[in-house]
Amino acid sequence: VGSHLCDALLARGHQVICVDDSRTGSVANLRHLQNHEGFTFLLADVQAPLLIPQPLDYIYHLASPASPADYMRMPVTTLLVGARGTHNAIGLAKAKRARFLLASTSEVYGDPEVHPQPETYWGNVNPIGPRSVYDQAKRYAEALTMAYARTQGLDAVIARLFNGYGPRLRPWDGRVIPTMLRQATEGEPLTIHGDGSQTRAFTYIDDVTEGLIQLAESDLQQPINIGNPEEHTILELAETVIRLTGSASAIRFLALPEDDPMRRCPDVTAARELLGWTPAVSLEEGLERTLASMHAFA
Ligand SMILES: NC(=O)c1ccc[n+]([C@@H]2O[C@H](COP(=O)([O-])OP(=O)(O)OC[C@H]3O[C@@H](n4cnc5c(N)ncnc54)[C@H](O)[C@@H]3O)[C@@H](O)[C@H]2O)c1
């Protein structure tokens, strides 16, 4: 998400300082920006205090392992990045009097019992399960953000992102769309965990970055869902990927992981009414654009 956000901000004429320790991301995704006069890259871990001399108007805090494969490989770090990293990013926002945007997640809703999920829903999260390291890190980050907003005047907003995807995702990222696109293009079976009836709301990256920028530039001070309310089952996704790629791949069903959410779909009334944001890219169109970018780099 971060590299696309840098592109979108620079295209609007902003100066961008991108901080990343390359833990799960790839600096190759920023290579096209290295000679851009508005762009600076700083290789740094947000778990340590951030020293940035320039004035800052906005801080978009996206740094966190985000793929289940990543956060299950580094569970303690994920919790610490959510805690210390968010604390440091907020500290920088306070010092610079910058507006702070926290990139949170639909995972704060856990395996939801309310459908679709409005921002007022408190969620159904197993606090000690394998996914809790990410879900609870983000819930803590949200609580920390709101505590600073409530008591210390932090100008802050929270974006709850739902399954973003698009060009530049790592083929071995572990998230379902890059996994299925890789499997289909390599002629491997597409793997589905469970029977494929679980649903997700896949949101194309351009809609994500547009939502993030509109939120940061608004005066809202609350969590807002940024997700495409078109709900798809994982089986539908697999069938669409096979059709769009013309792949001969079969579908292989595997065991469902612990605490895998069964339904996931945002209520985007708040984003639409308070922000004027609605997603513009359908799943099929987004998959086609993602595939085209994979072919361009093949
Ligand atoms: N893509 C999605 O579907 C989605 C959904 C919900 C929330 N989010 C949130 O959006 C943000 C970006 O996610 P993404 O999909 O681009 O994931 P990603 O793994 O591609 O990007 C995360 C980036 O954060 C960096 N990072 C991690 N820990 C860091 C640290 N301690 N210091 C500095 N940099 C660090 C990584 O190197 C990577 O470049 C994350 O906070 C994620 O939780 C993403």
Short mmCIF file of C-alpha atoms and ligand atoms in Angstrom, two decimals:
data_model
loop_
_atom_site.label_atom_id
_atom_site.label_comp_id
_atom_site.label_asym_id
_atom_site.label_seq_id
_atom_site.Cartn_x
_atom_site.Cartn_y
_atom_site.Cartn_z
CA VAL A 1 0.00 0.00 0.00
CA GLY A 2 2.76 2.40 0.99
CA SER A 3 4.47 2.54 -2.40
CA HIS A 4 1.17 3.30 -4.14
CA LEU A 5 0.38 5.94 -1.54
CA CYS A 6 3.76 7.59 -2.23
CA ASP A 7 2.92 7.62 -5.96
CA ALA A 8 -0.50 9.13 -5.37
CA LEU A 9 0.78 11.82 -2.96
CA LEU A 10 3.64 12.81 -5.28
CA ALA A 11 1.20 12.98 -8.21
CA ARG A 12 -0.77 15.53 -6.16
CA GLY A 13 2.34 17.64 -5.65
CA HIS A 14 3.15 16.66 -2.06
CA GLN A 15 6.68 16.16 -0.76
CA VAL A 16 6.97 12.62 0.65
CA ILE A 17 9.36 11.13 3.19
CA CYS A 18 8.87 7.37 3.17
CA VAL A 19 10.09 5.43 6.23
CA ASP A 20 10.37 1.66 5.96
CA ASP A 21 12.74 -0.93 7.38
CA SER A 22 12.08 -3.28 4.46
CA ARG A 23 10.97 -5.99 6.89
CA THR A 24 8.11 -7.24 4.71
CA GLY A 25 8.14 -4.70 1.89
CA SER A 26 10.55 -4.32 -1.00
CA VAL A 27 12.51 -1.17 -1.80
CA ALA A 28 12.25 -2.27 -5.46
CA ASN A 29 8.67 -0.97 -5.28
CA LEU A 30 10.11 2.53 -4.73
CA ARG A 31 12.94 2.37 -7.25
CA HIS A 32 10.99 4.38 -9.86
CA LEU A 33 10.83 7.25 -7.33
CA GLN A 34 14.52 7.44 -6.44
CA ASN A 35 15.21 10.47 -8.66
CA HIS A 36 11.91 12.21 -7.94
CA GLU A 37 12.72 15.58 -6.36
CA GLY A 38 9.77 15.39 -3.97
CA PHE A 39 10.71 11.97 -2.62
CA THR A 40 13.03 10.92 0.22
CA PHE A 41 13.48 7.39 1.52
CA LEU A 42 14.61 6.64 5.06
CA LEU A 43 15.48 3.05 6.00
CA ALA A 44 14.38 2.92 9.65
CA ASP A 45 12.48 0.75 12.10
CA VAL A 46 9.53 2.60 13.63
CA GLN A 47 10.09 0.70 16.88
CA ALA A 48 12.83 3.28 17.60
CA PRO A 49 12.02 7.01 17.90
CA LEU A 50 11.94 8.69 14.49
CA LEU A 51 14.26 11.64 13.89
CA ILE A 52 13.01 13.67 10.96
CA PRO A 53 14.18 17.30 10.83
CA GLN A 54 11.72 18.56 8.19
CA PRO A 55 8.29 19.96 9.10
CA LEU A 56 5.48 17.48 8.44
CA ASP A 57 1.80 18.14 7.72
CA TYR A 58 0.56 14.52 7.63
CA ILE A 59 1.80 11.22 8.97
CA TYR A 60 0.36 8.09 7.39
CA HIS A 61 1.30 5.27 9.78
CA LEU A 62 1.25 2.08 7.72
CA ALA A 63 4.30 0.28 9.09
CA SER A 64 3.33 -3.20 10.25
CA PRO A 65 3.63 -6.77 9.07
CA ALA A 66 0.26 -7.31 7.36
CA SER A 67 0.14 -10.71 5.68
CA PRO A 68 -0.85 -13.61 7.98
CA ALA A 69 2.29 -15.44 6.78
CA ASP A 70 4.41 -12.50 8.00
CA TYR A 71 2.73 -11.83 11.32
CA MET A 72 2.60 -15.49 12.27
CA ARG A 73 6.35 -15.74 11.48
CA MET A 74 7.08 -12.72 13.72
CA PRO A 75 4.30 -12.62 16.30
CA VAL A 76 6.09 -10.72 19.06
CA THR A 77 7.55 -8.16 16.64
CA THR A 78 4.09 -7.59 15.17
CA LEU A 79 2.75 -6.74 18.63
CA LEU A 80 5.71 -4.47 19.37
CA VAL A 81 5.47 -2.67 16.02
CA GLY A 82 1.78 -2.05 16.76
CA ALA A 83 2.60 -0.78 20.24
CA ARG A 84 6.03 0.92 20.16
CA GLY A 85 5.89 1.74 16.47
CA THR A 86 2.51 3.43 16.79
CA HIS A 87 3.66 5.25 19.93
CA ASN A 88 6.70 6.61 18.09
CA ALA A 89 4.68 7.62 15.04
CA ILE A 90 2.20 9.45 17.29
CA GLY A 91 5.13 11.09 19.13
CA LEU A 92 6.41 12.40 15.81
CA ALA A 93 2.94 13.66 14.87
CA LYS A 94 2.69 15.51 18.19
CA ALA A 95 6.15 17.04 17.84
CA LYS A 96 5.39 18.21 14.29
CA ARG A 97 1.73 19.11 14.96
CA ALA A 98 0.94 16.86 12.01
CA ARG A 99 -2.37 15.18 11.26
CA PHE A 100 -2.04 11.45 12.02
CA LEU A 101 -3.65 8.63 10.04
CA LEU A 102 -3.47 5.11 11.42
CA ALA A 103 -3.81 2.30 8.88
CA SER A 104 -5.93 -0.19 10.81
CA THR A 105 -7.74 -3.21 9.50
CA SER A 106 -11.01 -5.09 9.16
CA GLU A 107 -9.28 -7.66 11.40
CA VAL A 108 -10.30 -5.53 14.39
CA TYR A 109 -13.77 -7.02 13.77
CA GLY A 110 -12.32 -10.56 14.11
CA ASP A 111 -14.82 -13.22 13.03
CA PRO A 112 -17.77 -10.81 12.97
CA GLU A 113 -21.22 -11.60 14.28
CA VAL A 114 -22.67 -8.43 12.72
CA HIS A 115 -22.98 -8.15 8.99
CA PRO A 116 -21.96 -6.00 7.16
CA GLN A 117 -19.62 -4.44 9.71
CA PRO A 118 -20.22 -0.79 10.64
CA GLU A 119 -17.52 1.14 12.53
CA THR A 120 -19.72 1.00 15.65
CA TYR A 121 -19.34 -2.80 15.84
CA TRP A 122 -16.82 -3.76 18.56
CA GLY A 123 -15.74 -7.01 16.96
CA ASN A 124 -15.38 -10.66 17.90
CA VAL A 125 -11.66 -11.30 18.34
CA ASN A 126 -10.03 -14.29 20.02
CA PRO A 127 -7.51 -12.41 22.21
CA ILE A 128 -5.05 -15.32 22.43
CA GLY A 129 -5.42 -17.13 19.08
CA PRO A 130 -2.68 -17.22 16.43
CA ARG A 131 -4.16 -14.24 14.56
CA SER A 132 -4.48 -12.21 17.76
CA VAL A 133 -0.94 -10.82 17.40
CA TYR A 134 -2.09 -8.75 14.43
CA ASP A 135 -5.71 -8.14 15.41
CA GLN A 136 -4.83 -7.07 18.94
CA ALA A 137 -1.83 -5.01 17.81
CA LYS A 138 -4.18 -3.01 15.59
CA ARG A 139 -6.84 -2.77 18.30
CA TYR A 140 -4.15 -1.48 20.69
CA ALA A 141 -2.91 0.97 18.03
CA GLU A 142 -6.48 2.24 17.60
CA ALA A 143 -6.90 2.62 21.39
CA LEU A 144 -3.57 4.47 21.65
CA THR A 145 -4.50 6.80 18.79
CA MET A 146 -7.87 7.64 20.31
CA ALA A 147 -6.35 8.09 23.80
CA TYR A 148 -3.90 10.68 22.43
CA ALA A 149 -6.70 12.32 20.42
CA ARG A 150 -8.98 12.47 23.46
CA THR A 151 -6.49 13.62 26.06
CA GLN A 152 -3.62 15.34 24.24
CA GLY A 153 -5.24 16.98 21.25
CA LEU A 154 -3.74 14.65 18.63
CA ASP A 155 -5.42 15.36 15.28
CA ALA A 156 -6.04 11.78 14.20
CA VAL A 157 -8.17 9.52 12.05
CA ILE A 158 -8.25 5.74 11.64
CA ALA A 159 -8.67 3.90 8.33
CA ARG A 160 -9.95 0.33 8.67
CA LEU A 161 -8.77 -1.31 5.45
CA PHE A 162 -10.42 -4.39 3.95
CA ASN A 163 -8.32 -6.80 1.83
CA GLY A 164 -6.44 -4.40 -0.42
CA TYR A 165 -4.75 -5.81 -3.50
CA GLY A 166 -3.15 -4.72 -6.75
CA PRO A 167 0.20 -4.53 -8.53
CA ARG A 168 3.45 -5.03 -6.52
CA LEU A 169 2.07 -7.67 -4.14
CA ARG A 170 4.70 -10.36 -3.61
CA PRO A 171 3.73 -13.63 -5.34
CA TRP A 172 4.68 -15.46 -2.12
CA ASP A 173 3.05 -12.86 0.15
CA GLY A 174 0.63 -15.47 1.53
CA ARG A 175 -2.48 -13.35 0.98
CA VAL A 176 -5.16 -14.96 -1.13
CA ILE A 177 -5.09 -12.84 -4.31
CA PRO A 178 -1.32 -12.94 -5.01
CA THR A 179 -1.30 -16.63 -4.04
CA MET A 180 -4.10 -17.53 -6.45
CA LEU A 181 -2.72 -15.39 -9.29
CA ARG A 182 0.68 -17.08 -8.90
CA GLN A 183 -0.85 -20.54 -8.71
CA ALA A 184 -3.05 -19.92 -11.78
CA THR A 185 -0.25 -18.50 -13.91
CA GLU A 186 2.10 -21.34 -12.91
CA GLY A 187 -0.56 -24.01 -13.59
CA GLU A 188 -0.62 -25.15 -9.95
CA PRO A 189 -3.87 -26.01 -8.16
CA LEU A 190 -5.50 -23.00 -6.50
CA THR A 191 -5.60 -23.66 -2.77
CA ILE A 192 -8.71 -22.84 -0.77
CA HIS A 193 -8.80 -23.13 3.00
CA GLY A 194 -12.14 -24.64 4.06
CA ASP A 195 -14.96 -25.08 1.53
CA GLY A 196 -14.52 -21.62 0.01
CA SER A 197 -17.83 -20.27 1.32
CA GLN A 198 -16.10 -17.69 3.53
CA THR A 199 -16.42 -14.16 2.13
CA ARG A 200 -14.09 -11.18 1.77
CA ALA A 201 -14.39 -7.63 0.44
CA PHE A 202 -11.47 -7.12 -1.95
CA THR A 203 -10.49 -3.51 -2.47
CA TYR A 204 -8.36 -2.40 -5.40
CA ILE A 205 -5.28 -0.40 -4.45
CA ASP A 206 -6.31 2.82 -6.25
CA ASP A 207 -9.51 2.88 -4.19
CA VAL A 208 -7.45 2.26 -1.04
CA THR A 209 -5.00 5.11 -1.67
CA GLU A 210 -7.81 7.48 -2.67
CA GLY A 211 -9.65 6.62 0.56
CA LEU A 212 -6.51 7.12 2.67
CA ILE A 213 -5.75 10.53 1.17
CA GLN A 214 -9.34 11.74 1.42
CA LEU A 215 -9.46 10.61 5.05
CA ALA A 216 -6.16 12.28 5.94
CA GLU A 217 -7.27 15.50 4.27
CA SER A 218 -10.68 15.47 5.98
CA ASP A 219 -11.36 16.72 9.49
CA LEU A 220 -12.81 13.38 10.67
CA GLN A 221 -11.53 12.09 14.04
CA GLN A 222 -12.83 8.50 14.11
CA PRO A 223 -12.42 5.06 12.52
CA ILE A 224 -13.74 4.80 8.95
CA ASN A 225 -14.09 1.60 6.91
CA ILE A 226 -12.23 1.75 3.60
CA GLY A 227 -13.32 -1.34 1.71
CA ASN A 228 -15.28 -2.46 -1.30
CA PRO A 229 -18.71 -3.65 -0.12
CA GLU A 230 -18.93 -6.12 -3.04
CA GLU A 231 -18.77 -9.36 -1.04
CA HIS A 232 -17.25 -12.44 -2.73
CA THR A 233 -16.76 -15.99 -1.56
CA ILE A 234 -13.24 -17.40 -1.81
CA LEU A 235 -14.58 -20.04 -4.20
CA GLU A 236 -15.95 -17.29 -6.48
CA LEU A 237 -12.57 -15.59 -6.35
CA ALA A 238 -10.80 -18.82 -7.39
CA GLU A 239 -13.22 -19.35 -10.27
CA THR A 240 -12.79 -15.74 -11.43
CA VAL A 241 -8.98 -16.03 -11.30
CA ILE A 242 -9.08 -19.27 -13.34
CA ARG A 243 -11.38 -17.66 -15.92
CA LEU A 244 -9.37 -14.43 -16.26
CA THR A 245 -6.02 -16.20 -16.53
CA GLY A 246 -7.34 -18.92 -18.85
CA SER A 247 -5.58 -21.35 -16.51
CA ALA A 248 -6.12 -25.10 -16.52
CA SER A 249 -5.48 -25.17 -12.75
CA ALA A 250 -7.74 -27.23 -10.54
CA ILE A 251 -8.93 -26.15 -7.08
CA ARG A 252 -7.55 -27.92 -3.99
CA PHE A 253 -9.35 -27.65 -0.66
CA LEU A 254 -7.23 -27.52 2.52
CA ALA A 255 -8.08 -27.37 6.23
CA LEU A 256 -9.48 -24.07 7.52
CA PRO A 257 -6.93 -22.22 9.72
CA GLU A 258 -7.83 -21.42 13.31
CA ASP A 259 -10.00 -18.28 13.78
CA ASP A 260 -10.36 -17.67 10.03
CA PRO A 261 -13.22 -15.13 9.70
CA MET A 262 -16.24 -16.60 7.89
CA ARG A 263 -17.76 -13.36 6.61
CA ARG A 264 -16.18 -10.01 5.98
CA CYS A 265 -17.87 -7.04 4.34
CA PRO A 266 -17.69 -3.35 5.25
CA ASP A 267 -20.61 -1.07 5.84
CA VAL A 268 -19.27 1.97 3.97
CA THR A 269 -22.12 4.36 4.77
CA ALA A 270 -19.79 6.55 6.86
CA ALA A 271 -17.11 6.76 4.13
CA ARG A 272 -19.76 7.61 1.55
CA GLU A 273 -21.70 10.15 3.61
CA LEU A 274 -18.92 11.83 5.60
CA LEU A 275 -16.14 11.63 3.04
CA GLY A 276 -17.82 11.20 -0.32
CA TRP A 277 -15.61 8.11 -0.93
CA THR A 278 -16.91 5.06 -2.76
CA PRO A 279 -14.79 2.36 -4.41
CA ALA A 280 -14.75 2.56 -8.19
CA VAL A 281 -12.96 -0.64 -9.26
CA SER A 282 -14.78 -3.99 -9.42
CA LEU A 283 -13.03 -7.23 -8.47
CA GLU A 284 -12.82 -8.39 -12.06
CA GLU A 285 -11.35 -5.11 -13.30
CA GLY A 286 -8.89 -4.97 -10.40
CA LEU A 287 -7.75 -8.54 -11.02
CA GLU A 288 -7.24 -7.76 -14.70
CA ARG A 289 -5.11 -4.72 -13.85
CA THR A 290 -3.09 -6.75 -11.34
CA LEU A 291 -2.54 -9.52 -13.87
CA ALA A 292 -1.47 -7.02 -16.53
CA SER A 293 1.16 -5.64 -14.16
CA MET A 294 2.45 -9.17 -13.43
CA HIS A 295 2.84 -9.79 -17.16
CA ALA A 296 4.59 -6.44 -17.60
CA PHE A 297 7.27 -7.48 -15.08
CA ALA A 298 7.48 -11.17 -16.09
N1 LIG B 1 -3.30 -4.58 2.17
C1 LIG B 1 -4.34 -4.83 2.94
O1 LIG B 1 -5.25 -5.53 2.54
C2 LIG B 1 -4.48 -4.25 4.32
C3 LIG B 1 -5.66 -4.51 5.01
C4 LIG B 1 -5.78 -4.00 6.28
C5 LIG B 1 -4.79 -3.23 6.83
N2 LIG B 1 -3.65 -3.00 6.14
C6 LIG B 1 -2.60 -2.21 6.79
O2 LIG B 1 -1.99 -1.34 5.86
C7 LIG B 1 -0.60 -1.26 6.11
C8 LIG B 1 0.19 -1.65 4.86
O3 LIG B 1 -0.10 -2.98 4.53
P1 LIG B 1 0.45 -3.67 3.22
O4 LIG B 1 -0.63 -4.55 2.71
O5 LIG B 1 1.06 -2.68 2.32
O6 LIG B 1 1.56 -4.64 3.85
P2 LIG B 1 3.10 -4.81 3.46
O7 LIG B 1 3.66 -5.89 4.32
O8 LIG B 1 3.22 -4.92 2.00
O9 LIG B 1 3.67 -3.40 3.88
C9 LIG B 1 3.96 -3.07 5.21
C10 LIG B 1 5.23 -2.26 5.19
O10 LIG B 1 5.58 -1.90 6.52
C11 LIG B 1 6.97 -2.09 6.66
N3 LIG B 1 7.28 -2.33 8.07
C12 LIG B 1 6.87 -3.35 8.85
N4 LIG B 1 7.36 -3.23 10.09
C13 LIG B 1 8.09 -2.07 10.10
C14 LIG B 1 8.84 -1.40 11.09
N5 LIG B 1 8.95 -1.89 12.33
N6 LIG B 1 9.46 -0.24 10.76
C15 LIG B 1 9.38 0.26 9.50
N7 LIG B 1 8.68 -0.35 8.51
C16 LIG B 1 8.04 -1.50 8.82
C17 LIG B 1 7.30 -3.29 5.79
O11 LIG B 1 8.68 -3.38 5.43
C18 LIG B 1 6.40 -3.04 4.59
O12 LIG B 1 7.02 -2.28 3.58
C19 LIG B 1 -0.33 -2.18 7.30
O13 LIG B 1 -0.36 -1.41 8.49
C20 LIG B 1 -1.50 -3.11 7.29
O14 LIG B 1 -1.77 -3.63 8.57
C21 LIG B 1 -3.46 -3.50 4.89
#
